[in-house]
mmCIF file of C-alpha atoms in Angstrom:
data_model
loop_
_atom_site.group_PDB
_atom_site.id
_atom_site.type_symbol
_atom_site.label_atom_id
_atom_site.label_comp_id
_atom_site.label_asym_id
_atom_site.label_seq_id
_atom_site.Cartn_x
_atom_site.Cartn_y
_atom_site.Cartn_z
ATOM 1 C CA MET A 197 -113.145 158.711 131.940
ATOM 2 C CA ALA A 198 -109.415 158.035 131.993
ATOM 3 C CA LEU A 199 -107.764 156.791 128.827
ATOM 4 C CA PRO A 200 -106.203 153.318 128.809
ATOM 5 C CA ALA A 201 -102.454 153.460 129.364
ATOM 6 C CA TRP A 202 -101.689 152.334 125.808
ATOM 7 C CA LEU A 203 -103.683 155.280 124.415
ATOM 8 C CA HIS A 204 -101.907 157.892 126.490
ATOM 9 C CA PRO A 205 -99.715 160.176 124.311
ATOM 10 C CA ARG A 206 -96.744 159.754 126.639
ATOM 11 C CA TYR A 207 -97.006 155.962 126.438
ATOM 12 C CA ARG A 208 -97.107 156.057 122.634
ATOM 13 C CA LYS A 209 -94.173 158.481 122.540
ATOM 14 C CA ASN A 210 -92.063 156.290 124.826
ATOM 15 C CA THR A 211 -93.012 153.174 122.864
ATOM 16 C CA TYR A 212 -91.956 154.798 119.609
ATOM 17 C CA LEU A 213 -88.652 156.033 121.080
ATOM 18 C CA PHE A 214 -87.932 152.636 122.618
ATOM 19 C CA ILE A 215 -88.457 150.911 119.253
ATOM 20 C CA TYR A 216 -86.310 153.518 117.510
ATOM 21 C CA TYR A 217 -83.464 153.157 120.012
ATOM 22 C CA LEU A 218 -83.760 149.368 119.871
ATOM 23 C CA ILE A 219 -83.492 149.353 116.073
ATOM 24 C CA GLN A 220 -80.424 151.569 116.212
ATOM 25 C CA PHE A 221 -78.849 149.483 118.964
ATOM 26 C CA CYS A 222 -79.397 146.269 116.990
ATOM 27 C CA GLY A 223 -77.979 147.824 113.829
ATOM 28 C CA HIS A 224 -74.829 149.165 115.468
ATOM 29 C CA SER A 225 -74.366 145.990 117.523
ATOM 30 C CA TRP A 226 -74.545 143.931 114.339
ATOM 31 C CA ILE A 227 -71.940 146.148 112.699
ATOM 32 C CA PHE A 228 -69.580 145.990 115.672
ATOM 33 C CA THR A 229 -69.997 142.216 116.060
ATOM 34 C CA ASN A 230 -69.470 141.674 112.348
ATOM 35 C CA MET A 231 -66.290 143.785 112.371
ATOM 36 C CA THR A 232 -64.957 141.947 115.423
ATOM 37 C CA VAL A 233 -65.613 138.480 114.003
ATOM 38 C CA ARG A 234 -64.138 139.431 110.629
ATOM 39 C CA PHE A 235 -61.012 140.843 112.267
ATOM 40 C CA PHE A 236 -60.356 137.694 114.296
ATOM 41 C CA SER A 237 -61.077 135.549 111.235
ATOM 42 C CA PHE A 238 -59.156 137.440 108.547
ATOM 43 C CA GLY A 239 -56.873 139.782 110.481
ATOM 44 C CA GLU A 240 -55.796 143.036 108.848
ATOM 45 C CA ASP A 241 -57.271 141.951 105.513
ATOM 46 C CA SER A 242 -60.731 142.490 106.980
ATOM 47 C CA MET A 243 -59.995 146.181 107.527
ATOM 48 C CA VAL A 244 -59.529 146.818 103.812
ATOM 49 C CA ASP A 245 -63.012 145.657 102.820
ATOM 50 C CA THR A 246 -64.852 146.919 105.904
ATOM 51 C CA PHE A 247 -66.973 149.263 103.826
ATOM 52 C CA TYR A 248 -67.968 146.556 101.352
ATOM 53 C CA ALA A 249 -69.011 144.218 104.165
ATOM 54 C CA ILE A 250 -70.984 146.593 106.383
ATOM 55 C CA GLY A 251 -71.214 149.881 104.516
ATOM 56 C CA LEU A 252 -74.850 149.375 103.550
ATOM 57 C CA VAL A 253 -75.994 148.785 107.131
ATOM 58 C CA MET A 254 -73.902 151.718 108.355
ATOM 59 C CA ARG A 255 -75.451 154.026 105.777
ATOM 60 C CA LEU A 256 -78.899 152.796 106.754
ATOM 61 C CA CYS A 257 -78.285 153.444 110.472
ATOM 62 C CA GLN A 258 -76.861 156.907 109.831
ATOM 63 C CA SER A 259 -79.740 157.795 107.516
ATOM 64 C CA ILE A 260 -82.292 156.740 110.110
ATOM 65 C CA SER A 261 -80.463 158.790 112.749
ATOM 66 C CA LEU A 262 -81.580 161.951 110.931
ATOM 67 C CA LEU A 263 -84.956 161.291 112.555
ATOM 68 C CA GLU A 264 -83.371 162.461 115.804
ATOM 69 C CA LEU A 265 -83.386 166.029 114.499
ATOM 70 C CA LEU A 266 -87.150 165.705 114.016
ATOM 71 C CA HIS A 267 -87.490 164.170 117.484
ATOM 72 C CA ILE A 268 -85.741 167.160 119.040
ATOM 73 C CA TYR A 269 -87.627 169.687 116.921
ATOM 74 C CA VAL A 270 -91.080 168.367 117.874
ATOM 75 C CA GLY A 271 -90.037 167.922 121.502
ATOM 76 C CA ILE A 272 -90.227 164.161 121.991
ATOM 77 C CA GLU A 273 -86.480 163.869 122.639
ATOM 78 C CA PRO A 274 -84.924 166.146 125.295
ATOM 79 C CA ASN A 275 -81.731 167.200 123.530
ATOM 80 C CA HIS A 276 -80.387 170.391 122.016
ATOM 81 C CA LEU A 277 -80.825 170.680 118.264
ATOM 82 C CA CYS A 278 -77.609 172.447 117.242
ATOM 83 C CA PRO A 279 -75.030 170.060 118.824
ATOM 84 C CA ARG A 280 -76.892 167.018 117.539
ATOM 85 C CA PHE A 281 -77.165 168.596 114.108
ATOM 86 C CA LEU A 282 -73.403 169.141 114.020
ATOM 87 C CA GLN A 283 -72.675 165.558 115.060
ATOM 88 C CA LEU A 284 -75.022 164.086 112.475
ATOM 89 C CA THR A 285 -73.772 166.420 109.755
ATOM 90 C CA GLU A 286 -70.191 165.314 110.396
ATOM 91 C CA ARG A 287 -71.077 161.680 109.890
ATOM 92 C CA ILE A 288 -73.346 162.202 106.877
ATOM 93 C CA ILE A 289 -70.724 164.270 105.058
ATOM 94 C CA ILE A 290 -67.877 161.871 105.838
ATOM 95 C CA LEU A 291 -69.861 158.715 105.098
ATOM 96 C CA PHE A 292 -71.884 159.729 102.041
ATOM 97 C CA VAL A 293 -69.807 162.506 100.469
ATOM 98 C CA VAL A 294 -66.209 161.527 101.258
ATOM 99 C CA ILE A 295 -66.229 157.734 101.605
ATOM 100 C CA THR A 296 -69.139 156.489 99.502
ATOM 101 C CA SER A 297 -68.266 158.661 96.497
ATOM 102 C CA GLN A 298 -64.621 157.526 96.322
ATOM 103 C CA GLU A 299 -64.022 153.805 95.967
ATOM 104 C CA GLU A 300 -60.313 154.256 96.680
ATOM 105 C CA VAL A 301 -61.074 155.808 100.066
ATOM 106 C CA GLN A 302 -63.346 152.901 100.989
ATOM 107 C CA GLU A 303 -60.301 150.623 101.177
ATOM 108 C CA LYS A 304 -58.393 152.811 103.646
ATOM 109 C CA TYR A 305 -57.821 151.662 107.231
ATOM 110 C CA VAL A 306 -59.291 154.944 108.484
ATOM 111 C CA VAL A 307 -62.753 153.765 107.414
ATOM 112 C CA CYS A 308 -62.504 150.767 109.738
ATOM 113 C CA VAL A 309 -61.248 152.972 112.578
ATOM 114 C CA LEU A 310 -64.111 155.436 112.076
ATOM 115 C CA PHE A 311 -66.721 152.686 112.065
ATOM 116 C CA ILE A 312 -65.316 151.275 115.312
ATOM 117 C CA PHE A 313 -65.423 154.657 117.040
ATOM 118 C CA TRP A 314 -68.920 155.473 115.795
ATOM 119 C CA ASN A 315 -70.303 152.118 116.856
ATOM 120 C CA LEU A 316 -68.718 152.164 120.301
ATOM 121 C CA LEU A 317 -70.336 155.517 121.009
ATOM 122 C CA ASP A 318 -73.701 154.593 119.535
ATOM 123 C CA MET A 319 -74.040 151.202 121.204
ATOM 124 C CA VAL A 320 -73.574 152.791 124.623
ATOM 125 C CA ARG A 321 -75.688 155.864 123.824
ATOM 126 C CA TYR A 322 -78.630 153.918 122.425
ATOM 127 C CA THR A 323 -78.535 151.396 125.268
ATOM 128 C CA TYR A 324 -78.655 154.233 127.789
ATOM 129 C CA SER A 325 -81.435 156.057 125.916
ATOM 130 C CA MET A 326 -83.469 152.887 125.414
ATOM 131 C CA LEU A 327 -83.449 152.034 129.123
ATOM 132 C CA SER A 328 -84.048 155.646 130.157
ATOM 133 C CA VAL A 329 -87.253 155.743 128.115
ATOM 134 C CA ILE A 330 -88.710 152.876 130.152
ATOM 135 C CA GLY A 331 -87.518 154.362 133.444
ATOM 136 C CA ILE A 332 -84.507 152.142 134.100
ATOM 137 C CA SER A 333 -81.156 153.645 135.032
ATOM 138 C CA TYR A 334 -77.865 152.118 136.099
ATOM 139 C CA ALA A 335 -75.042 154.128 137.610
ATOM 140 C CA VAL A 336 -72.338 152.389 135.580
ATOM 141 C CA LEU A 337 -74.205 152.784 132.290
ATOM 142 C CA THR A 338 -75.009 156.421 133.019
ATOM 143 C CA TRP A 339 -71.403 157.185 133.849
ATOM 144 C CA LEU A 340 -70.197 155.303 130.759
ATOM 145 C CA SER A 341 -72.605 157.065 128.408
ATOM 146 C CA GLN A 342 -71.541 160.444 129.791
ATOM 147 C CA THR A 343 -67.806 159.672 129.817
ATOM 148 C CA LEU A 344 -66.936 157.386 126.893
ATOM 149 C CA TRP A 345 -67.354 160.199 124.375
ATOM 150 C CA MET A 346 -64.684 162.330 126.092
ATOM 151 C CA PRO A 347 -61.690 160.438 124.616
ATOM 152 C CA ILE A 348 -63.473 158.912 121.603
ATOM 153 C CA TYR A 349 -65.253 161.943 120.132
ATOM 154 C CA PRO A 350 -62.013 163.916 119.526
ATOM 155 C CA LEU A 351 -60.487 160.758 118.037
ATOM 156 C CA CYS A 352 -63.519 160.498 115.751
ATOM 157 C CA VAL A 353 -62.995 164.047 114.533
ATOM 158 C CA LEU A 354 -59.288 163.380 113.937
ATOM 159 C CA ALA A 355 -60.155 160.229 111.978
ATOM 160 C CA GLU A 356 -62.765 162.153 109.984
ATOM 161 C CA ALA A 357 -60.197 164.855 109.220
ATOM 162 C CA PHE A 358 -57.694 162.201 108.145
ATOM 163 C CA ALA A 359 -60.310 160.616 105.881
ATOM 164 C CA ILE A 360 -60.870 163.997 104.224
ATOM 165 C CA TYR A 361 -57.111 164.469 103.847
ATOM 166 C CA GLN A 362 -56.728 161.061 102.208
ATOM 167 C CA SER A 363 -59.655 161.728 99.863
ATOM 168 C CA LEU A 364 -58.352 165.045 98.516
ATOM 169 C CA PRO A 365 -56.056 163.553 95.813
ATOM 170 C CA TYR A 366 -58.968 161.509 94.430
ATOM 171 C CA PHE A 367 -61.352 164.462 94.370
ATOM 172 C CA GLU A 368 -58.632 166.444 92.595
ATOM 173 C CA SER A 369 -57.962 163.674 90.051
ATOM 174 C CA PHE A 370 -61.538 162.686 89.262
ATOM 175 C CA GLY A 371 -63.179 166.096 89.703
ATOM 176 C CA THR A 372 -66.025 164.604 91.733
ATOM 177 C CA TYR A 373 -68.592 167.260 92.714
ATOM 178 C CA SER A 374 -66.488 169.991 91.067
ATOM 179 C CA THR A 375 -68.595 171.918 88.591
ATOM 180 C CA LYS A 376 -68.605 174.990 86.407
ATOM 181 C CA LEU A 377 -71.154 177.723 86.990
ATOM 182 C CA PRO A 378 -72.372 180.525 84.724
ATOM 183 C CA PHE A 379 -70.344 183.740 84.362
ATOM 184 C CA ASP A 380 -67.001 181.889 84.405
ATOM 185 C CA LEU A 381 -67.503 180.730 87.971
ATOM 186 C CA SER A 382 -66.760 177.239 89.225
ATOM 187 C CA ILE A 383 -66.840 175.117 92.354
ATOM 188 C CA TYR A 384 -63.629 173.228 93.004
ATOM 189 C CA PHE A 385 -64.698 170.640 95.543
ATOM 190 C CA PRO A 386 -61.280 170.018 97.151
ATOM 191 C CA TYR A 387 -61.345 173.666 98.271
ATOM 192 C CA VAL A 388 -64.777 173.084 99.781
ATOM 193 C CA LEU A 389 -63.417 170.090 101.687
ATOM 194 C CA LYS A 390 -60.453 172.092 102.971
ATOM 195 C CA ILE A 391 -62.795 174.800 104.270
ATOM 196 C CA TYR A 392 -64.976 172.134 105.872
ATOM 197 C CA LEU A 393 -61.868 170.619 107.449
ATOM 198 C CA MET A 394 -61.332 173.826 109.408
ATOM 199 C CA MET A 395 -65.009 174.058 110.321
ATOM 200 C CA LEU A 396 -64.870 170.481 111.578
ATOM 201 C CA PHE A 397 -62.593 171.425 114.469
ATOM 202 C CA ILE A 398 -64.609 174.546 115.294
ATOM 203 C CA GLY A 399 -67.724 172.383 115.463
ATOM 204 C CA MET A 400 -65.876 169.867 117.638
ATOM 205 C CA TYR A 401 -65.036 172.566 120.176
ATOM 206 C CA TYR A 402 -68.669 173.702 120.353
ATOM 207 C CA THR A 403 -70.065 170.176 120.592
ATOM 208 C CA TYR A 404 -67.463 169.071 123.143
ATOM 209 C CA SER A 405 -68.249 172.078 125.348
ATOM 210 C CA HIS A 406 -71.966 171.329 125.191
ATOM 211 C CA LEU A 407 -71.530 167.614 125.929
ATOM 212 C CA TYR A 408 -69.237 168.382 128.833
ATOM 213 C CA SER A 409 -71.795 170.764 130.381
ATOM 214 C CA GLU A 410 -74.503 168.156 129.864
ATOM 215 C CA ARG A 411 -72.336 165.487 131.488
ATOM 216 C CA ARG A 412 -71.673 167.709 134.497
ATOM 217 C CA ASP A 413 -75.395 168.393 134.991
ATOM 218 C CA ILE A 414 -76.425 164.738 134.651
ATOM 219 C CA LEU A 415 -73.737 163.279 136.906
ATOM 220 C CA ARG A 416 -74.346 165.987 139.488
ATOM 221 C CA VAL A 417 -77.921 164.855 140.113
ATOM 222 C CA PHE A 418 -77.649 161.165 139.236
ATOM 223 C CA PRO A 419 -76.246 159.899 142.576
ATOM 224 C CA PHE A 420 -79.453 161.090 144.254
ATOM 225 C CA LYS A 421 -81.629 159.058 141.916
ATOM 226 C CA LYS A 422 -82.626 155.527 142.664
ATOM 227 C CA LYS A 423 -83.167 152.825 140.161
ATOM 228 C CA LYS A 424 -86.670 152.903 138.744
ATOM 229 C CA MET A 425 -88.497 149.766 137.751
#
């Protein structure tokens, strides 16, 4: 006897992914809309307190996005683990370690710029993924999701690097995360950030190469696909 459609594992998997993508889309759309309205209402002053206005929701969305590593690991999301891990790690480190820990950095314009870039990418990506799960595809959306990251992702990495650069004086002054270890050893966190700064660009090259290959494969076959309803 055949199982009802709603009991089929694939149906439950797609339902879960659709809800997950929808939640992320709503969260990032709210952030982007809030930033846009605040900018037109308060001008440049809104950029200074961007983190105070939407930082909590941004941290929530980025924390939930760690589930995507589990999705890939268990096989319910068809992506490669390493590139996604690098992308998520970049954001978690910048958001929670660099920005959240230093109140002075939270007031920098680079925070607003980063949030704009992240949300532009995620709104398009989650819209594309959400519709793909239910079998709907649009040529324009597919092209946009596979192309928008090409100029924006490198700009994101540059903004992340600039955020690290601007945070270094505060980590040096306050000694945040710097600690002494036994046997006269110590961890000086600004040095750790400088090492990570170099690794950031190495990771960008790897991730960019992977995304470009993925884009080429998807756009190569997409014109032969028809819209599914």
